[in-house]
Short mmCIF file of C-alpha atoms and ligand atoms in Angstrom, two decimals:
data_model
loop_
_atom_site.label_atom_id
_atom_site.label_comp_id
_atom_site.label_asym_id
_atom_site.label_seq_id
_atom_site.Cartn_x
_atom_site.Cartn_y
_atom_site.Cartn_z
CA MET M 1 -21.07 -11.24 27.67
CA LYS M 2 -17.38 -11.21 28.54
CA GLU M 3 -15.56 -9.28 31.20
CA ILE M 4 -12.62 -7.30 29.88
CA SER M 5 -10.16 -5.07 31.64
CA ILE M 6 -8.56 -2.08 29.99
CA ASN M 7 -5.83 0.18 31.28
CA LEU M 8 -7.80 3.31 30.41
CA ASN M 9 -6.06 6.61 31.01
CA PHE M 10 -3.71 4.99 33.55
CA GLU M 11 -6.50 3.33 35.50
CA ILE M 12 -7.53 -0.34 35.23
CA ARG M 13 -11.21 -0.50 34.31
CA SER M 14 -13.25 -3.70 34.09
CA VAL M 15 -16.44 -3.88 32.10
CA TRP M 16 -18.82 -6.49 30.69
CA VAL M 17 -19.21 -6.36 26.92
CA GLU M 18 -20.72 -8.28 24.01
CA SER M 19 -18.22 -9.54 21.43
CA SER M 20 -19.90 -7.35 18.86
CA GLU M 21 -19.53 -4.06 20.74
CA THR M 22 -16.98 -1.63 19.34
CA LEU M 23 -14.37 -0.03 21.55
CA LEU M 24 -15.82 3.36 20.63
CA ASP M 25 -19.27 2.46 21.94
CA VAL M 26 -17.93 0.88 25.12
CA LEU M 27 -15.72 3.88 25.87
CA ARG M 28 -18.55 6.34 25.38
CA ASP M 29 -21.57 4.45 26.67
CA LYS M 30 -20.22 2.11 29.33
CA LEU M 31 -17.08 3.83 30.56
CA GLY M 32 -18.24 7.44 30.27
CA VAL M 33 -15.28 8.63 28.20
CA LYS M 34 -16.82 11.03 25.72
CA SER M 35 -13.88 12.59 23.89
CA PRO M 36 -13.73 9.96 21.11
CA LYS M 37 -16.48 10.96 18.71
CA CYS M 38 -18.60 8.90 16.40
CA GLY M 39 -18.35 10.48 12.94
CA CYS M 40 -18.50 7.97 10.14
CA GLU M 41 -18.25 4.64 12.01
CA ARG M 42 -16.22 3.18 9.14
CA GLY M 43 -12.67 4.38 9.54
CA ASP M 44 -12.84 7.39 7.24
CA CYS M 45 -13.00 10.45 9.51
CA GLY M 46 -10.61 9.94 12.44
CA ALA M 47 -12.99 11.43 15.03
CA CYS M 48 -13.00 8.23 17.09
CA THR M 49 -9.19 8.02 17.35
CA VAL M 50 -7.67 6.74 20.61
CA LEU M 51 -4.12 5.68 21.44
CA LEU M 52 -3.94 1.90 21.74
CA ASP M 53 -0.64 0.84 23.28
CA GLY M 54 0.60 4.29 22.30
CA LYS M 55 -0.46 4.25 18.64
CA PRO M 56 -3.40 6.14 17.14
CA VAL M 57 -6.13 3.78 15.95
CA ARG M 58 -9.78 4.02 14.93
CA SER M 59 -11.89 2.86 17.87
CA CYS M 60 -14.94 2.44 15.62
CA LEU M 61 -13.14 -0.43 13.84
CA ILE M 62 -11.89 -2.21 16.96
CA LEU M 63 -13.96 -4.54 19.07
CA ALA M 64 -13.90 -3.84 22.78
CA VAL M 65 -12.85 -7.46 23.38
CA GLU M 66 -9.74 -6.86 21.27
CA ALA M 67 -8.66 -4.15 23.71
CA ASP M 68 -8.76 -6.54 26.68
CA LYS M 69 -5.48 -6.20 28.65
CA HIS M 70 -4.29 -3.31 26.50
CA ASP M 71 -3.58 0.36 27.21
CA ILE M 72 -5.93 3.05 25.93
CA ILE M 73 -5.35 6.78 26.16
CA THR M 74 -7.86 9.48 25.23
CA VAL M 75 -7.54 13.24 25.64
CA GLU M 76 -9.02 12.86 29.13
CA GLY M 77 -5.81 11.00 30.00
CA LEU M 78 -3.51 13.43 28.21
CA SER M 79 -4.74 16.38 30.18
CA ALA M 80 -5.46 14.79 33.57
CA ASP M 81 -3.29 17.36 35.41
CA LYS M 82 -3.15 20.23 32.96
CA LEU M 83 -3.51 20.82 29.25
CA SER M 84 -0.57 19.67 27.13
CA ALA M 85 1.49 22.21 25.19
CA LEU M 86 -0.23 21.00 22.04
CA GLN M 87 -3.67 21.59 23.52
CA GLU M 88 -2.61 25.08 24.64
CA ALA M 89 -1.43 25.79 21.11
CA PHE M 90 -4.77 24.64 19.70
CA ILE M 91 -6.48 27.21 21.92
CA GLN M 92 -4.01 29.96 21.05
CA TYR M 93 -4.34 29.42 17.28
CA ASN M 94 -8.13 28.86 17.26
CA SER M 95 -7.48 25.44 15.79
CA PHE M 96 -10.99 24.18 16.34
CA GLN M 97 -14.48 25.58 16.04
CA CYS M 98 -17.08 22.90 16.73
CA GLY M 99 -14.30 20.75 18.19
CA PHE M 100 -15.58 17.43 16.86
CA CYS M 101 -12.30 16.58 15.14
CA ALA M 102 -9.99 17.96 17.84
CA PRO M 103 -9.60 14.96 20.21
CA GLY M 104 -8.62 12.67 17.34
CA ILE M 105 -6.20 15.14 15.80
CA ILE M 106 -4.61 15.97 19.17
CA LEU M 107 -3.99 12.28 19.89
CA ALA M 108 -2.58 11.60 16.42
CA VAL M 109 -0.25 14.59 16.65
CA THR M 110 0.75 13.76 20.24
CA GLU M 111 2.07 10.44 18.96
CA LEU M 112 3.75 12.10 15.97
CA LEU M 113 5.57 14.57 18.26
CA GLN M 114 6.75 11.75 20.51
CA LYS M 115 8.35 9.97 17.55
CA ASN M 116 9.45 13.11 15.79
CA PRO M 117 9.54 16.31 17.89
CA HIS M 118 10.22 18.59 14.90
CA PRO M 119 8.10 17.37 12.01
CA SER M 120 7.94 19.20 8.69
CA LEU M 121 4.63 20.50 7.35
CA LEU M 122 4.58 17.50 5.02
CA GLU M 123 5.00 15.07 7.92
CA ILE M 124 2.28 16.88 9.85
CA LYS M 125 -0.08 16.64 6.89
CA GLU M 126 0.71 12.95 6.50
CA SER M 127 0.01 12.27 10.17
CA ILE M 128 -3.42 13.88 10.12
CA ALA M 129 -4.44 12.80 6.62
CA GLY M 130 -7.60 10.84 7.30
CA HIS M 131 -8.74 13.22 10.07
CA LEU M 132 -11.56 15.25 8.60
CA CYS M 133 -12.28 18.76 9.84
CA ARG M 134 -15.36 20.43 8.45
CA CYS M 135 -14.86 23.81 10.14
CA THR M 136 -11.34 25.20 10.15
CA GLY M 137 -9.94 24.56 6.69
CA TYR M 138 -6.98 22.96 8.50
CA THR M 139 -4.71 26.02 8.32
CA PRO M 140 -5.03 26.95 12.03
CA ILE M 141 -4.47 23.29 12.91
CA PHE M 142 -1.19 23.23 10.95
CA ASP M 143 -0.20 26.57 12.51
CA ALA M 144 -0.62 25.26 16.05
CA ILE M 145 1.34 22.09 15.35
CA LEU M 146 4.09 23.98 13.52
CA ALA M 147 4.41 26.38 16.45
CA ILE M 148 4.99 23.41 18.76
CA SER M 149 7.33 21.66 16.36
CA LYS M 150 9.50 24.75 16.01
CA GLY M 151 9.72 25.35 19.74
CA ASP M 152 11.27 22.84 22.12
CA LYS M 153 8.27 22.22 24.28
CA MET G 1 -24.87 -0.24 21.03
CA ALA G 2 -23.40 -3.40 19.55
CA LEU G 3 -23.03 -4.16 15.85
CA ALA G 4 -26.34 -5.30 14.44
CA HIS G 5 -24.92 -8.74 13.86
CA ASP G 6 -23.79 -10.83 16.83
CA PHE G 7 -20.87 -13.29 16.82
CA ASP G 8 -18.48 -15.11 19.10
CA TYR G 9 -14.90 -14.05 19.58
CA ALA G 10 -11.91 -16.30 20.13
CA ARG G 11 -8.35 -15.26 20.87
CA PRO G 12 -6.30 -18.44 20.39
CA GLN G 13 -2.72 -18.58 21.61
CA SER G 14 -1.29 -21.08 19.12
CA MET G 15 -1.41 -21.91 15.43
CA ALA G 16 -2.80 -25.37 16.23
CA GLU G 17 -5.76 -23.78 18.01
CA VAL G 18 -6.45 -21.47 15.06
CA LEU G 19 -6.39 -24.34 12.58
CA ASP G 20 -8.70 -26.41 14.82
CA LEU G 21 -11.20 -23.57 15.04
CA LEU G 22 -11.08 -23.02 11.27
CA ASN G 23 -11.51 -26.71 10.64
CA THR G 24 -14.61 -26.85 12.85
CA HIS G 25 -16.27 -23.61 11.80
CA ARG G 26 -15.02 -23.20 8.19
CA ASP G 27 -16.90 -20.48 6.33
CA LYS G 28 -18.86 -19.56 9.47
CA ALA G 29 -15.59 -18.21 10.90
CA LYS G 30 -13.51 -15.21 9.86
CA ILE G 31 -9.95 -14.39 10.76
CA LEU G 32 -9.57 -11.08 12.59
CA ALA G 33 -6.20 -9.35 12.30
CA GLY G 34 -6.39 -5.56 11.86
CA GLY G 35 -10.16 -5.64 11.37
CA THR G 36 -10.16 -2.43 9.34
CA ASP G 37 -11.85 -4.16 6.43
CA LEU G 38 -13.66 -6.96 8.28
CA ILE G 39 -15.46 -4.77 10.83
CA VAL G 40 -16.71 -2.46 8.08
CA SER G 41 -17.95 -5.49 6.10
CA ILE G 42 -19.83 -6.76 9.16
CA LYS G 43 -21.29 -3.31 9.87
CA GLU G 44 -22.47 -3.05 6.29
CA ALA G 45 -23.93 -6.56 6.42
CA MET G 46 -21.71 -7.76 3.59
CA MET G 47 -20.60 -10.55 5.91
CA ALA G 48 -22.22 -12.31 8.85
CA PRO G 49 -19.66 -14.60 10.49
CA GLU G 50 -20.60 -16.59 13.58
CA LEU G 51 -17.09 -16.55 14.97
CA LEU G 52 -14.17 -14.15 14.74
CA ILE G 53 -10.76 -15.69 15.33
CA ASP G 54 -8.32 -13.03 16.52
CA ILE G 55 -4.78 -14.04 15.51
CA LYS G 56 -2.94 -11.11 17.09
CA GLU G 57 -1.60 -13.14 19.99
CA ILE G 58 -0.07 -15.96 17.97
CA PRO G 59 3.68 -15.70 18.40
CA ASP G 60 5.58 -15.22 15.11
CA LEU G 61 2.64 -13.98 13.05
CA GLY G 62 3.45 -10.42 14.05
CA GLN G 63 7.05 -10.60 12.85
CA ILE G 64 9.04 -9.65 9.77
CA HIS G 65 12.22 -11.67 9.50
CA ARG G 66 14.85 -12.82 7.10
CA GLU G 67 15.29 -16.52 6.34
CA GLY G 68 18.34 -16.90 4.12
CA GLU G 69 17.57 -15.15 0.87
CA GLN G 70 13.88 -14.75 1.68
CA ILE G 71 11.99 -12.22 3.71
CA VAL G 72 9.01 -13.56 5.63
CA ILE G 73 6.10 -11.31 6.61
CA GLY G 74 3.68 -12.80 9.15
CA ALA G 75 -0.08 -12.48 8.80
CA GLY G 76 -0.28 -10.04 11.71
CA VAL G 77 2.26 -7.56 10.33
CA THR G 78 0.75 -4.09 9.91
CA PHE G 79 1.56 -1.49 7.27
CA THR G 80 3.15 0.63 9.99
CA GLN G 81 5.51 -2.24 10.82
CA LEU G 82 6.45 -2.50 7.14
CA LEU G 83 7.16 1.24 7.00
CA GLU G 84 9.35 1.07 10.12
CA ASP G 85 11.36 -1.97 9.01
CA PRO G 86 14.79 -1.10 7.58
CA LEU G 87 14.90 -4.31 5.53
CA ILE G 88 11.69 -3.38 3.72
CA LYS G 89 12.82 0.17 3.05
CA SER G 90 16.20 -0.89 1.64
CA HIS G 91 15.32 -4.08 -0.24
CA PHE G 92 11.66 -3.68 -1.16
CA PRO G 93 11.20 0.03 -1.92
CA MET G 94 8.11 -0.61 -4.05
CA LEU G 95 6.38 -2.34 -1.16
CA TRP G 96 7.45 0.50 1.13
CA ASP G 97 5.96 3.07 -1.29
CA ALA G 98 2.73 1.10 -1.43
CA ALA G 99 2.49 0.79 2.36
CA ALA G 100 2.93 4.57 2.64
CA THR G 101 -0.10 5.15 0.40
CA VAL G 102 -2.48 2.85 2.26
CA ALA G 103 -5.23 4.93 3.88
CA SER G 104 -4.01 6.90 6.91
CA THR G 105 -1.76 6.40 9.93
CA GLY G 106 -4.67 5.33 12.15
CA ILE G 107 -5.58 2.59 9.68
CA ARG G 108 -1.98 1.58 8.92
CA ASN G 109 -1.40 1.00 12.63
CA ARG G 110 -3.95 -1.85 12.48
CA ALA G 111 -4.37 -2.97 8.87
CA THR G 112 -2.18 -5.90 7.79
CA LEU G 113 -0.58 -6.79 4.48
CA ALA G 114 -2.10 -10.28 4.71
CA GLY G 115 -5.57 -8.89 5.37
CA ASN G 116 -5.12 -6.54 2.45
CA ILE G 117 -4.49 -9.35 -0.03
CA CYS G 118 -7.34 -11.41 1.45
CA SER G 119 -9.74 -8.54 0.75
CA ALA G 120 -8.62 -8.78 -2.89
CA VAL G 121 -10.23 -5.56 -4.04
CA PRO G 122 -9.11 -4.49 -7.53
CA SER G 123 -7.50 -1.32 -6.13
CA LEU G 124 -5.15 -3.23 -3.84
CA ASP G 125 -2.12 -0.96 -3.34
CA SER G 126 0.20 -3.71 -2.12
CA ALA G 127 -0.50 -6.03 -5.06
CA PRO G 128 1.75 -4.54 -7.75
CA ALA G 129 4.73 -4.79 -5.36
CA LEU G 130 3.95 -8.39 -4.38
CA LEU G 131 3.54 -9.27 -8.08
CA CYS G 132 6.83 -7.61 -9.07
CA TYR G 133 8.72 -9.14 -6.12
CA GLU G 134 7.19 -12.55 -6.97
CA ALA G 135 5.83 -13.24 -3.51
CA THR G 136 4.59 -16.62 -2.32
CA VAL G 137 1.53 -16.87 -0.10
CA HIS G 138 1.53 -19.55 2.63
CA CYS G 139 -1.86 -21.04 3.49
CA GLU G 140 -2.04 -23.45 6.39
CA SER G 141 -4.82 -25.80 7.40
CA LYS G 142 -5.12 -29.05 9.30
CA SER G 143 -4.47 -30.87 6.05
CA GLY G 144 -1.16 -29.11 5.48
CA LEU G 145 0.57 -26.17 3.88
CA ARG G 146 -0.07 -24.76 0.41
CA GLN G 147 2.40 -22.33 -1.12
CA ILE G 148 0.73 -20.23 -3.76
CA PRO G 149 2.54 -17.87 -6.15
CA ILE G 150 0.98 -14.44 -5.87
CA HIS G 151 0.13 -14.29 -9.58
CA GLU G 152 -2.27 -17.21 -9.06
CA TRP G 153 -3.74 -15.85 -5.82
CA PHE G 154 -6.31 -13.35 -7.11
CA LEU G 155 -9.29 -14.91 -8.89
CA ALA G 156 -11.80 -12.08 -9.22
CA PRO G 157 -12.78 -8.98 -7.26
CA ARG G 158 -12.91 -10.07 -3.57
CA LYS G 159 -12.12 -13.69 -4.52
CA THR G 160 -8.86 -15.50 -3.84
CA LEU G 161 -7.59 -19.06 -3.68
CA LEU G 162 -7.92 -19.10 0.14
CA GLN G 163 -10.09 -21.99 1.33
CA PRO G 164 -12.51 -21.68 4.28
CA ASP G 165 -10.40 -23.93 6.53
CA GLU G 166 -7.14 -22.14 5.70
CA LEU G 167 -5.20 -19.38 7.39
CA LEU G 168 -2.97 -17.16 5.29
CA SER G 169 -0.06 -17.44 7.73
CA LYS G 170 2.72 -15.59 5.96
CA ILE G 171 3.94 -13.97 2.79
CA GLU G 172 7.43 -14.74 1.54
CA MET G 173 9.52 -12.83 -1.00
CA PRO G 174 13.01 -13.45 -2.36
CA ILE G 175 15.41 -10.61 -1.55
CA PRO G 176 15.88 -8.87 -4.91
CA PRO G 177 19.37 -8.48 -6.36
CA ARG G 178 21.34 -5.40 -5.28
CA ASN G 179 21.38 -3.98 -8.81
CA SER G 180 17.60 -3.60 -8.94
CA THR G 181 14.99 -1.24 -7.58
CA GLY G 182 11.30 -0.49 -7.79
CA ILE G 183 8.74 2.24 -7.32
CA TYR G 184 4.98 2.38 -6.80
CA LEU G 185 2.89 5.24 -8.15
CA LYS G 186 -0.63 5.67 -6.86
CA LEU G 187 -3.14 8.15 -8.12
CA GLY G 188 -5.89 8.96 -5.62
CA ARG G 189 -8.10 12.01 -5.35
CA TYR G 190 -6.72 13.08 -1.96
CA ASN G 191 -4.42 11.86 0.76
CA GLY G 192 -5.65 9.96 3.74
CA GLU G 193 -8.27 7.47 2.72
CA ASP G 194 -8.85 7.34 -0.96
CA LEU G 195 -8.62 4.10 -2.89
CA ALA G 196 -6.45 4.12 -5.98
CA GLN G 197 -7.88 5.43 -9.22
CA ALA G 198 -4.85 3.80 -10.78
CA GLY G 199 -1.69 2.20 -9.39
CA TRP G 200 1.51 1.18 -11.22
CA GLY G 201 4.46 -0.74 -9.88
CA ILE G 202 7.72 -0.64 -11.83
CA TRP G 203 10.78 -2.79 -11.16
CA LEU G 204 14.02 -2.75 -13.11
CA ASP G 205 17.67 -3.66 -12.80
CA THR G 206 20.93 -2.49 -14.35
CA GLU G 207 20.79 -5.29 -16.93
CA ASN G 208 17.55 -4.01 -18.43
CA HIS G 209 15.16 -6.52 -16.95
CA TYR G 210 11.75 -5.05 -16.21
CA ARG G 211 8.70 -6.07 -14.21
CA ILE G 212 5.55 -3.99 -14.50
CA ALA G 213 2.29 -4.48 -12.58
CA HIS G 214 -0.87 -2.46 -12.01
CA CYS G 215 -3.93 -2.25 -9.77
CA ALA G 216 -7.37 -0.63 -10.02
CA LEU G 217 -7.18 -1.04 -13.80
CA ALA G 218 -8.63 -4.54 -14.24
CA PRO G 219 -10.82 -6.92 -12.20
CA ILE G 220 -7.68 -8.15 -10.42
CA PRO G 221 -4.19 -6.69 -9.98
CA LYS G 222 -1.85 -7.98 -12.71
CA ARG G 223 1.59 -7.94 -14.28
CA ALA G 224 1.75 -6.47 -17.80
CA PRO G 225 3.74 -9.08 -19.77
CA GLU G 226 3.33 -7.32 -23.13
CA ILE G 227 4.95 -4.15 -21.77
CA GLU G 228 7.68 -6.17 -20.02
CA ALA G 229 8.45 -8.02 -23.27
CA LEU G 230 8.86 -4.76 -25.17
CA LEU G 231 11.17 -3.29 -22.53
CA ASN G 232 13.27 -6.33 -21.62
CA GLY G 233 16.83 -6.18 -22.89
CA ASN G 234 16.60 -2.52 -23.85
CA ALA G 235 17.94 0.54 -22.10
CA LEU G 236 15.33 3.21 -21.47
CA SER G 237 15.16 5.87 -24.16
CA ASP G 238 12.47 8.43 -24.95
CA ALA G 239 11.41 6.39 -27.97
CA LEU G 240 11.18 3.16 -25.98
CA ILE G 241 9.15 4.84 -23.23
CA GLU G 242 6.72 6.16 -25.85
CA ARG G 243 6.33 2.69 -27.34
CA ALA G 244 5.69 1.25 -23.86
CA ALA G 245 3.05 3.90 -23.18
CA ALA G 246 1.37 3.00 -26.47
CA LEU G 247 0.84 -0.54 -25.14
CA VAL G 248 -0.91 0.62 -21.98
CA GLU G 249 -4.43 0.61 -23.38
CA SER G 250 -4.18 -3.03 -24.44
CA ALA G 251 -2.57 -4.06 -21.12
CA ILE G 252 -5.42 -2.89 -18.88
CA LYS G 253 -9.20 -3.27 -18.66
CA PRO G 254 -10.35 -0.29 -16.63
CA ILE G 255 -13.96 0.53 -15.83
CA THR G 256 -15.76 3.76 -15.09
CA ASP G 257 -16.71 4.06 -11.42
CA ILE G 258 -17.23 6.68 -8.74
CA ARG G 259 -13.50 7.47 -8.63
CA SER G 260 -12.81 8.00 -12.32
CA SER G 261 -13.83 7.28 -15.88
CA ARG G 262 -12.39 4.53 -18.05
CA GLU G 263 -10.92 7.10 -20.45
CA TYR G 264 -9.19 9.02 -17.66
CA ARG G 265 -7.72 5.80 -16.27
CA VAL G 266 -6.23 4.96 -19.67
CA HIS G 267 -4.84 8.46 -20.12
CA ILE G 268 -3.35 8.74 -16.64
CA SER G 269 -1.89 5.24 -16.87
CA ARG G 270 0.23 6.29 -19.85
CA VAL G 271 1.45 9.28 -17.86
CA MET G 272 2.15 7.14 -14.79
CA LEU G 273 4.07 4.50 -16.72
CA LYS G 274 6.26 7.11 -18.41
CA ARG G 275 7.02 9.03 -15.22
CA GLY G 276 7.38 5.80 -13.25
CA LEU G 277 9.97 4.33 -15.60
CA LEU G 278 12.08 7.48 -15.42
CA ALA G 279 11.69 7.68 -11.65
CA ALA G 280 12.65 4.03 -11.20
CA ARG G 281 15.76 4.60 -13.27
CA ALA G 282 16.61 7.68 -11.20
CA ARG G 283 16.28 5.55 -8.06
CA LEU G 284 18.51 2.89 -9.58
CA GLN G 285 21.11 5.60 -10.08
CA GLY G 286 20.89 6.48 -6.41
CA GLU G 287 18.63 9.53 -6.51
CA GLU G 288 16.02 10.12 -3.79
CA VAL G 289 12.58 9.93 -5.37
CA GLU G 290 9.31 10.76 -3.60
CA PRO G 291 6.58 9.02 -5.65
CA LYS G 292 3.84 11.33 -4.36
CA ALA G 293 5.67 14.29 -5.87
CA LEU G 294 5.49 12.72 -9.35
CA LEU G 295 1.74 13.09 -9.58
CA GLY G 296 1.10 16.59 -8.37
CA GLY G 297 2.26 16.09 -4.80
CA PHE G 298 0.28 16.68 -1.65
CA ALA G 299 -3.02 18.46 -1.76
S1 LIG O 301 -15.96 7.31 13.51
FE1 LIG O 301 -14.19 6.07 13.42
S2 LIG O 301 -13.14 6.90 11.74
FE2 LIG O 301 -15.00 7.97 11.68
S1 LIG O 302 -13.49 21.98 14.34
FE1 LIG O 302 -15.36 21.26 13.59
S2 LIG O 302 -14.75 19.50 12.55
FE2 LIG O 302 -12.89 20.35 13.06
#
């Protein structure tokens, strides 16, 4: 076992882990952060996405030890005070049904909007390619993101 | 829950430390950069290393830089870094195109070019570009440095010249002449994760020199010398493009697999070569070309 410390949602958290534990498992089972979901466990679905040093990554393909001394943000951190404009738009446009894909997509798009506040539909599609949604057919997800990208929120 | 297989983890801070660890542990150790391929292989029990050596904290390995007339890409450089580097976009458009087709943003933020060529799968998107740009692979070990031309690197599916005590430390490419350009066309079934059903890289210059390479169409990615020989010295014309397309079937050795049939791969390769040649010429003439739009665009 090794002790690692992660800046998780703006709070330094220390935890003992095995080298072979994934970041996803440690976040969910040892640190109680449940928004990253375990879908495919092999990088294909995007449900386990977190922001690592600001960039969306697949936490099922990262070892917890690799995240030692790095910054991790999940939706719990995004909406600590209140929901972000993007999250509000997801509610307004019914952009999720079961919600399994939503945390990953919201994090990926949050990063996209930071880099590029007014993305085109093509850029939006590119940024969430690799995030599978089995419920919505994606249209309401694009609508919510487009609404944000057209406004100046 | 941990991965079924247990291993040690080292995060060395210098090249010397990495080479020492590799020298001691050899094929019991695996280099961990992005991990997007390695962690899946461990999960699926295709590999059972005793030690993972994380190279992400070695200074320099995470850099792209220019050394005279060469560009040097460190082993820790991710596809996202390639896409964000102005030197890559302006001088190595075919590599830029390929990087843009690799999986999805979340994977590209971790996956490295070096890791990609170590995985050596037949459908390797970055390979046609490295073959056309005539890259050199640097492999370092305690016994020294080997510089391997990329066309010798791939031996068979998932097999390369890399030795167990070696680290692929960087990839070097000569900056191509200003009067040349390239394009990479990838056919996948959907955006976001799919491996190539077929991939073609096309390079040309204003003096009618051509370099053509493909992936997913033979056991290893390859140049197509017979097509290059036909094209070299000739300006593109409809008749010449047709003759090049007629050589496609003999230049590739595709198989039927879950992603497509052999026959479809042959057919679509002819289409890709024809459209790719015209698109590369359009780029050479200064037009903006979006390779994804050439094959039906976004789903
Ligand atoms: S659970 Fe990580 S990508 Fe599917
Ligand atoms: S809302 Fe159910 S998977 Fe997207």
